[in-house]
mmCIF file of C-alpha atoms in Angstrom:
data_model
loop_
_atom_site.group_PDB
_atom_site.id
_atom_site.type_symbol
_atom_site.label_atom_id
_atom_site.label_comp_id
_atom_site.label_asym_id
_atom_site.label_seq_id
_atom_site.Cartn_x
_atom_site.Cartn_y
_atom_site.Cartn_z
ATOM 1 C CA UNK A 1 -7.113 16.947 18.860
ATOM 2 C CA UNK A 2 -8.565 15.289 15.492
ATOM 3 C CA UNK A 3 -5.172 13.777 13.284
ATOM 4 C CA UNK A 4 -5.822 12.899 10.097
ATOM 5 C CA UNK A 5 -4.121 10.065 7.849
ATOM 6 C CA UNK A 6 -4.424 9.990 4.284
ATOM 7 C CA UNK A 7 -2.685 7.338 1.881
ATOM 8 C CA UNK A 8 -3.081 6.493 -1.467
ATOM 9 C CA UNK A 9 -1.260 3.644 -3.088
ATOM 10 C CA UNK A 10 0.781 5.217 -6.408
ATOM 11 C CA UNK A 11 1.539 8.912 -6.923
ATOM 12 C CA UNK A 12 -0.825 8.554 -9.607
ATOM 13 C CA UNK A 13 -4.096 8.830 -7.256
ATOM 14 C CA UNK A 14 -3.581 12.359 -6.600
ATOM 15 C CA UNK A 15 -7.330 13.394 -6.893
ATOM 16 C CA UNK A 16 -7.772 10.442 -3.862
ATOM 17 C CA UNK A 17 -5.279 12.162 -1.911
ATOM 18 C CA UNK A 18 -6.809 15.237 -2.446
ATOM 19 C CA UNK A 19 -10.428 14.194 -1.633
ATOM 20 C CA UNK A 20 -9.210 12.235 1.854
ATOM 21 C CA UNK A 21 -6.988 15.653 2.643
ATOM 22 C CA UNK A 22 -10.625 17.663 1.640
ATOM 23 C CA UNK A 23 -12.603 15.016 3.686
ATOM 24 C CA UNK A 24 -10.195 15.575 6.972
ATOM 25 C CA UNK A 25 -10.186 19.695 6.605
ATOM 26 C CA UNK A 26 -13.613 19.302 6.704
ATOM 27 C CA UNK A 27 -13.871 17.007 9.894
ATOM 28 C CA UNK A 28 -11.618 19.334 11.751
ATOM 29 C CA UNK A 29 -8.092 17.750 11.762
ATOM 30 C CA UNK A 30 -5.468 19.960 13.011
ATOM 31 C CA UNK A 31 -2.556 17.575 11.705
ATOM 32 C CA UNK A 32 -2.457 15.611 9.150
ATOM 33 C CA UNK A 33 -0.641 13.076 7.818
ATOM 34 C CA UNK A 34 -0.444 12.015 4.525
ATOM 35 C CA UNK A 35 1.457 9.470 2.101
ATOM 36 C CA UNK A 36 1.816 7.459 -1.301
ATOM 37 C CA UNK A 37 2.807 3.871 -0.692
ATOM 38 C CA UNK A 38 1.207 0.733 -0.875
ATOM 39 C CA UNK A 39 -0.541 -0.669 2.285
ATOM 40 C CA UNK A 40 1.279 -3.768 2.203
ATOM 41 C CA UNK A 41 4.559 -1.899 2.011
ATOM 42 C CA UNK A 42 4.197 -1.484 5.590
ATOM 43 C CA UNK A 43 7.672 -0.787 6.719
ATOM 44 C CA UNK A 44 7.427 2.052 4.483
ATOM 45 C CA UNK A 45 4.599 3.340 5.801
ATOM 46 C CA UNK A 46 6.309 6.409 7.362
ATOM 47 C CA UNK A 47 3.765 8.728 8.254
ATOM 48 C CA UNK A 48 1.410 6.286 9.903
ATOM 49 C CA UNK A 49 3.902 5.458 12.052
ATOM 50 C CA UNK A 50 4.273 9.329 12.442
ATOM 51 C CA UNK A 51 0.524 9.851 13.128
ATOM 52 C CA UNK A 52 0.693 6.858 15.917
ATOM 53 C CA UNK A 53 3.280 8.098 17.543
ATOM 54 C CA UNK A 54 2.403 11.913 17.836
ATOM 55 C CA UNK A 55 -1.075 11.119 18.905
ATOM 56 C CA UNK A 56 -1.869 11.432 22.508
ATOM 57 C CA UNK A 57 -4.479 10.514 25.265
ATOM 58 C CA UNK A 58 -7.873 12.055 24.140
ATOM 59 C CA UNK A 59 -7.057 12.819 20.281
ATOM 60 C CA UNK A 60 -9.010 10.911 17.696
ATOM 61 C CA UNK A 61 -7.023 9.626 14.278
ATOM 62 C CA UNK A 62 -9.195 10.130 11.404
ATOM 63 C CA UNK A 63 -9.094 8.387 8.269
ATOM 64 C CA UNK A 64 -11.747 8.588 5.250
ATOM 65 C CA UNK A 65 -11.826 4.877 4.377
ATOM 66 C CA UNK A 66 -11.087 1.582 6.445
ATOM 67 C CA UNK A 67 -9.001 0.632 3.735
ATOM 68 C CA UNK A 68 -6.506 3.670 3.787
ATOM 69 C CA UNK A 69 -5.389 2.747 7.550
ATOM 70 C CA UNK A 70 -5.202 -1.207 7.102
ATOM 71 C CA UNK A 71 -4.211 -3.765 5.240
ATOM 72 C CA UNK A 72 -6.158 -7.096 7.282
ATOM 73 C CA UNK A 73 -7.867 -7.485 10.290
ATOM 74 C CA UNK A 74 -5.375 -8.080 12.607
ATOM 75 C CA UNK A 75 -3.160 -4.599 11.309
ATOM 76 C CA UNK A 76 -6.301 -2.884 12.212
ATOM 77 C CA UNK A 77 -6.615 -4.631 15.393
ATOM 78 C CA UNK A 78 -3.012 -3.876 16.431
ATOM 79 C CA UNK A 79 -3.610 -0.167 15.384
ATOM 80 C CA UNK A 80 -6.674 0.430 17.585
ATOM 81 C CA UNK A 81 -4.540 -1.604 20.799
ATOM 82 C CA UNK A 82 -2.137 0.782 20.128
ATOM 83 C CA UNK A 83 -4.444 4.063 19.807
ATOM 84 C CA UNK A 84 -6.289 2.498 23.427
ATOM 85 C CA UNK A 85 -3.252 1.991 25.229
ATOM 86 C CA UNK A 86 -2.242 5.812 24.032
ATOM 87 C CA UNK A 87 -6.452 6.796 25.722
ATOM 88 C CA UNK A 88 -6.580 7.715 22.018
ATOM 89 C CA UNK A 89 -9.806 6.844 19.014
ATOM 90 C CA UNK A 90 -10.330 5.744 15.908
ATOM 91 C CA UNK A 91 -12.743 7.538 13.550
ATOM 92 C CA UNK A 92 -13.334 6.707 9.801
ATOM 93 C CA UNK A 93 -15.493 9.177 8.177
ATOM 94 C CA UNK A 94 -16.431 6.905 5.635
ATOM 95 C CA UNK A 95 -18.495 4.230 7.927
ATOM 96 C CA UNK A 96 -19.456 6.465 10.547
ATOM 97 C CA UNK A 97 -17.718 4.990 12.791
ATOM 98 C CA UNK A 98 -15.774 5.946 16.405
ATOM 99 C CA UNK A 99 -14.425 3.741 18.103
ATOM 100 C CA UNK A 100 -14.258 5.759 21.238
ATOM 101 C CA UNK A 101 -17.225 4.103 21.724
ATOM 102 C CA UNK A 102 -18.375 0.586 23.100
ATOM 103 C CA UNK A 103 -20.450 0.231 19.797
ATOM 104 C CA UNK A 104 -17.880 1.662 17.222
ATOM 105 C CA UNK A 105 -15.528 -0.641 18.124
ATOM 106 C CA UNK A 106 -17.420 -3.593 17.835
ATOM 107 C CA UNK A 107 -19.025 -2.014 14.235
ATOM 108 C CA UNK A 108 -14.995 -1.701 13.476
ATOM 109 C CA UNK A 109 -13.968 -5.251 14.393
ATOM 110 C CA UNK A 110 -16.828 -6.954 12.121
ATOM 111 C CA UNK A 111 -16.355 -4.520 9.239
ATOM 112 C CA UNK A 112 -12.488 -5.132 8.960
ATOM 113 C CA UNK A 113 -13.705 -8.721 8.955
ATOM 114 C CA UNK A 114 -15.939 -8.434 6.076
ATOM 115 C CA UNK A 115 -13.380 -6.485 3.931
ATOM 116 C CA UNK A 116 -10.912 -8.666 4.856
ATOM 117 C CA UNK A 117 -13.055 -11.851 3.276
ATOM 118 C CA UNK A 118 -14.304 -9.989 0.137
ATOM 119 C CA UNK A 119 -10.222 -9.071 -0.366
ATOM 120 C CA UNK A 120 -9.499 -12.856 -0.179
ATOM 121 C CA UNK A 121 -12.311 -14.065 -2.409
ATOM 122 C CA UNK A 122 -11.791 -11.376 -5.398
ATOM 123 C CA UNK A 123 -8.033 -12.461 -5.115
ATOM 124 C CA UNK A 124 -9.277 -15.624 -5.470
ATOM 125 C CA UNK A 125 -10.997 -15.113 -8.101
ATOM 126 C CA UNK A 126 -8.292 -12.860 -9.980
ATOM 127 C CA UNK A 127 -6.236 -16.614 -9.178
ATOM 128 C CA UNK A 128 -9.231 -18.457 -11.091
ATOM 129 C CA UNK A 129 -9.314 -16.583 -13.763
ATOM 130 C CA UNK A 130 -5.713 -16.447 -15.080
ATOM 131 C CA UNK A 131 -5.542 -19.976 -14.372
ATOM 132 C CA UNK A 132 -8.748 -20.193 -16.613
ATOM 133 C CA UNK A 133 -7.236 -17.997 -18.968
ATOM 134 C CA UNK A 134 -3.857 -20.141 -19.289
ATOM 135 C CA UNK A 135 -5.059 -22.840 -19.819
ATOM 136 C CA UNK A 136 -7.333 -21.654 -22.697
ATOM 137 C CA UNK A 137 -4.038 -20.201 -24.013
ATOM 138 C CA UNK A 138 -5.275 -16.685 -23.442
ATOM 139 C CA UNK A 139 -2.560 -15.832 -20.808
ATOM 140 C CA UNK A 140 0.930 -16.498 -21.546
ATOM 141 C CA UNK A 141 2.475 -13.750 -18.584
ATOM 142 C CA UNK A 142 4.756 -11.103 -18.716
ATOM 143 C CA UNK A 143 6.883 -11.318 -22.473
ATOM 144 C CA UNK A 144 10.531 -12.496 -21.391
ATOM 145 C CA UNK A 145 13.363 -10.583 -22.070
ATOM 146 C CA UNK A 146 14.849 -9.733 -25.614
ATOM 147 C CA UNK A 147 17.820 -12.258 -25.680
ATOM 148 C CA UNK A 148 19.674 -9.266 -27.580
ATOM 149 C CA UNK A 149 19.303 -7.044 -24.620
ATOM 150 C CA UNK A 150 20.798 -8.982 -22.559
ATOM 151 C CA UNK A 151 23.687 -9.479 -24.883
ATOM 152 C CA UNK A 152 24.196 -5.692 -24.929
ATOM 153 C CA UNK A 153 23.500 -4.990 -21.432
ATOM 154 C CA UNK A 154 26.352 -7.411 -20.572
ATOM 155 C CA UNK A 155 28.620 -5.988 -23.177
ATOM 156 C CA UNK A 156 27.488 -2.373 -22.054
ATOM 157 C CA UNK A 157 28.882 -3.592 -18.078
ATOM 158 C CA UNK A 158 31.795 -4.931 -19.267
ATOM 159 C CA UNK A 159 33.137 -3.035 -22.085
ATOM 160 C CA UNK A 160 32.344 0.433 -21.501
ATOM 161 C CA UNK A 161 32.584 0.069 -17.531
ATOM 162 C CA UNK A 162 28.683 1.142 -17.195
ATOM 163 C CA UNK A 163 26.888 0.871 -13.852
ATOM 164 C CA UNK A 164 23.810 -1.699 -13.591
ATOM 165 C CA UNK A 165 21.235 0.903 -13.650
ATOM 166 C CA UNK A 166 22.638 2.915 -16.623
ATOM 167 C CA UNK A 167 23.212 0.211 -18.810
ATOM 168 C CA UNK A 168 19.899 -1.336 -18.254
ATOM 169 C CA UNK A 169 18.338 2.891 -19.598
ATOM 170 C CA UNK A 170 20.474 2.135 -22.292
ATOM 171 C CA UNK A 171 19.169 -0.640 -23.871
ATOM 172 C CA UNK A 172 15.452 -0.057 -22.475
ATOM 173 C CA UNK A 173 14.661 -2.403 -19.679
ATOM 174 C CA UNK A 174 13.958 -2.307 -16.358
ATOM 175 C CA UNK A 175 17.011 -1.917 -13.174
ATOM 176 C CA UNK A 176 15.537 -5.129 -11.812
ATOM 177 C CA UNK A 177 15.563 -6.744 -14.605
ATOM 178 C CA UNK A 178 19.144 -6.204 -15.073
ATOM 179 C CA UNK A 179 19.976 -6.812 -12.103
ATOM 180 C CA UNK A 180 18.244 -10.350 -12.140
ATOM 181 C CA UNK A 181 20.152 -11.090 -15.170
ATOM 182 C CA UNK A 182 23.427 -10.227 -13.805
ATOM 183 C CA UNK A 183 22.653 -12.100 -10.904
ATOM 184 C CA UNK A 184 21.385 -15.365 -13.071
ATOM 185 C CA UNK A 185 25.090 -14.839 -14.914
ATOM 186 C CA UNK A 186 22.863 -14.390 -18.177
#
């Protein structure tokens, strides 16, 4: 049996989901198996999990992109130990490649490597930049907190007995945030 995975990493990809669920109809996937989280949310990554475990010896999981199913080389490594010991494969549609073969798997294994390096370098580079950027003056970070919010977000709490989360709607910021200041006693 051919499982499919699809993943994107906001709900705002929806035309990605729709092309990997497209791509997996067309390469005869039964089942599939699809979510919207990021890949390096991986204790949140439900229906992967799902998809491992319901595969059996002989079915194939099928993905459209390397970089839907894994988030470094050694997550992809520990997915395709787990799909052997199962007897099951590994096809992405993407790279042509199956890794119930001898070849495929070997095509996988340098190919996870490769995307794993040019994922480190354009980080580092994102790193080089901003730090470029700062210290031209150009990039000051996220704007702090209105002092005045704060003020009525505390007064909100206290006074009128408001939870966290509404008080923070109230006077336009963020639940984390006010839940960061409440925890910094500001």
């Amino acid at each position: 049996m051919n499982v499919g995975y699809a993943r994107t990493s906001t709900t705002e990809q929806k035309a990605g989901l729709a092309a990997q669920l497209r791509d997996l109809t067309a390469h005869s996937c039964e089942k599939v198996f699809q979510e919207e989280v990021s890949s390096v949310d991986t204790d949140r990554r439900l229906q992967l999990e799902a998809a491992l475990d319901f595969l059996r010896e002989g079915d194939v999981l099928v993905v459209t992109k390397l970089d839907r199913l894994a988030r470094s080389v050694k997550h992809l490594l520990d997915i395709t130990e787990r799909l052997a010991a199962k007897g099951a494969a590994l096809r992405i549609i993407g790279m042509g490649i199956d890794t119930g073969t001898p070849n495929g798997r070997l095509m996988l294994t340098l190919l996870g490597g490769i995307a794993q390096f040019e994922r480190e370098i354009m980080l580092e580079r994102q790193r080089e930049g901003i730090a470029k950027a700062k210290a031209e003056g150009k990039y000051k970070g996220r704007k702090p907190t209105d002092a005045g919010k704060a003020a009525d977000l505390r007064r909100l709490i206290a006074e009128e007995g408001l939870s966290p989360t509404e008080a923070a709607k109230r006077v336009g910021m963020g639940r984390a945030t006010a839940y960061r200041l409440i925890k910094e006693g500001a």
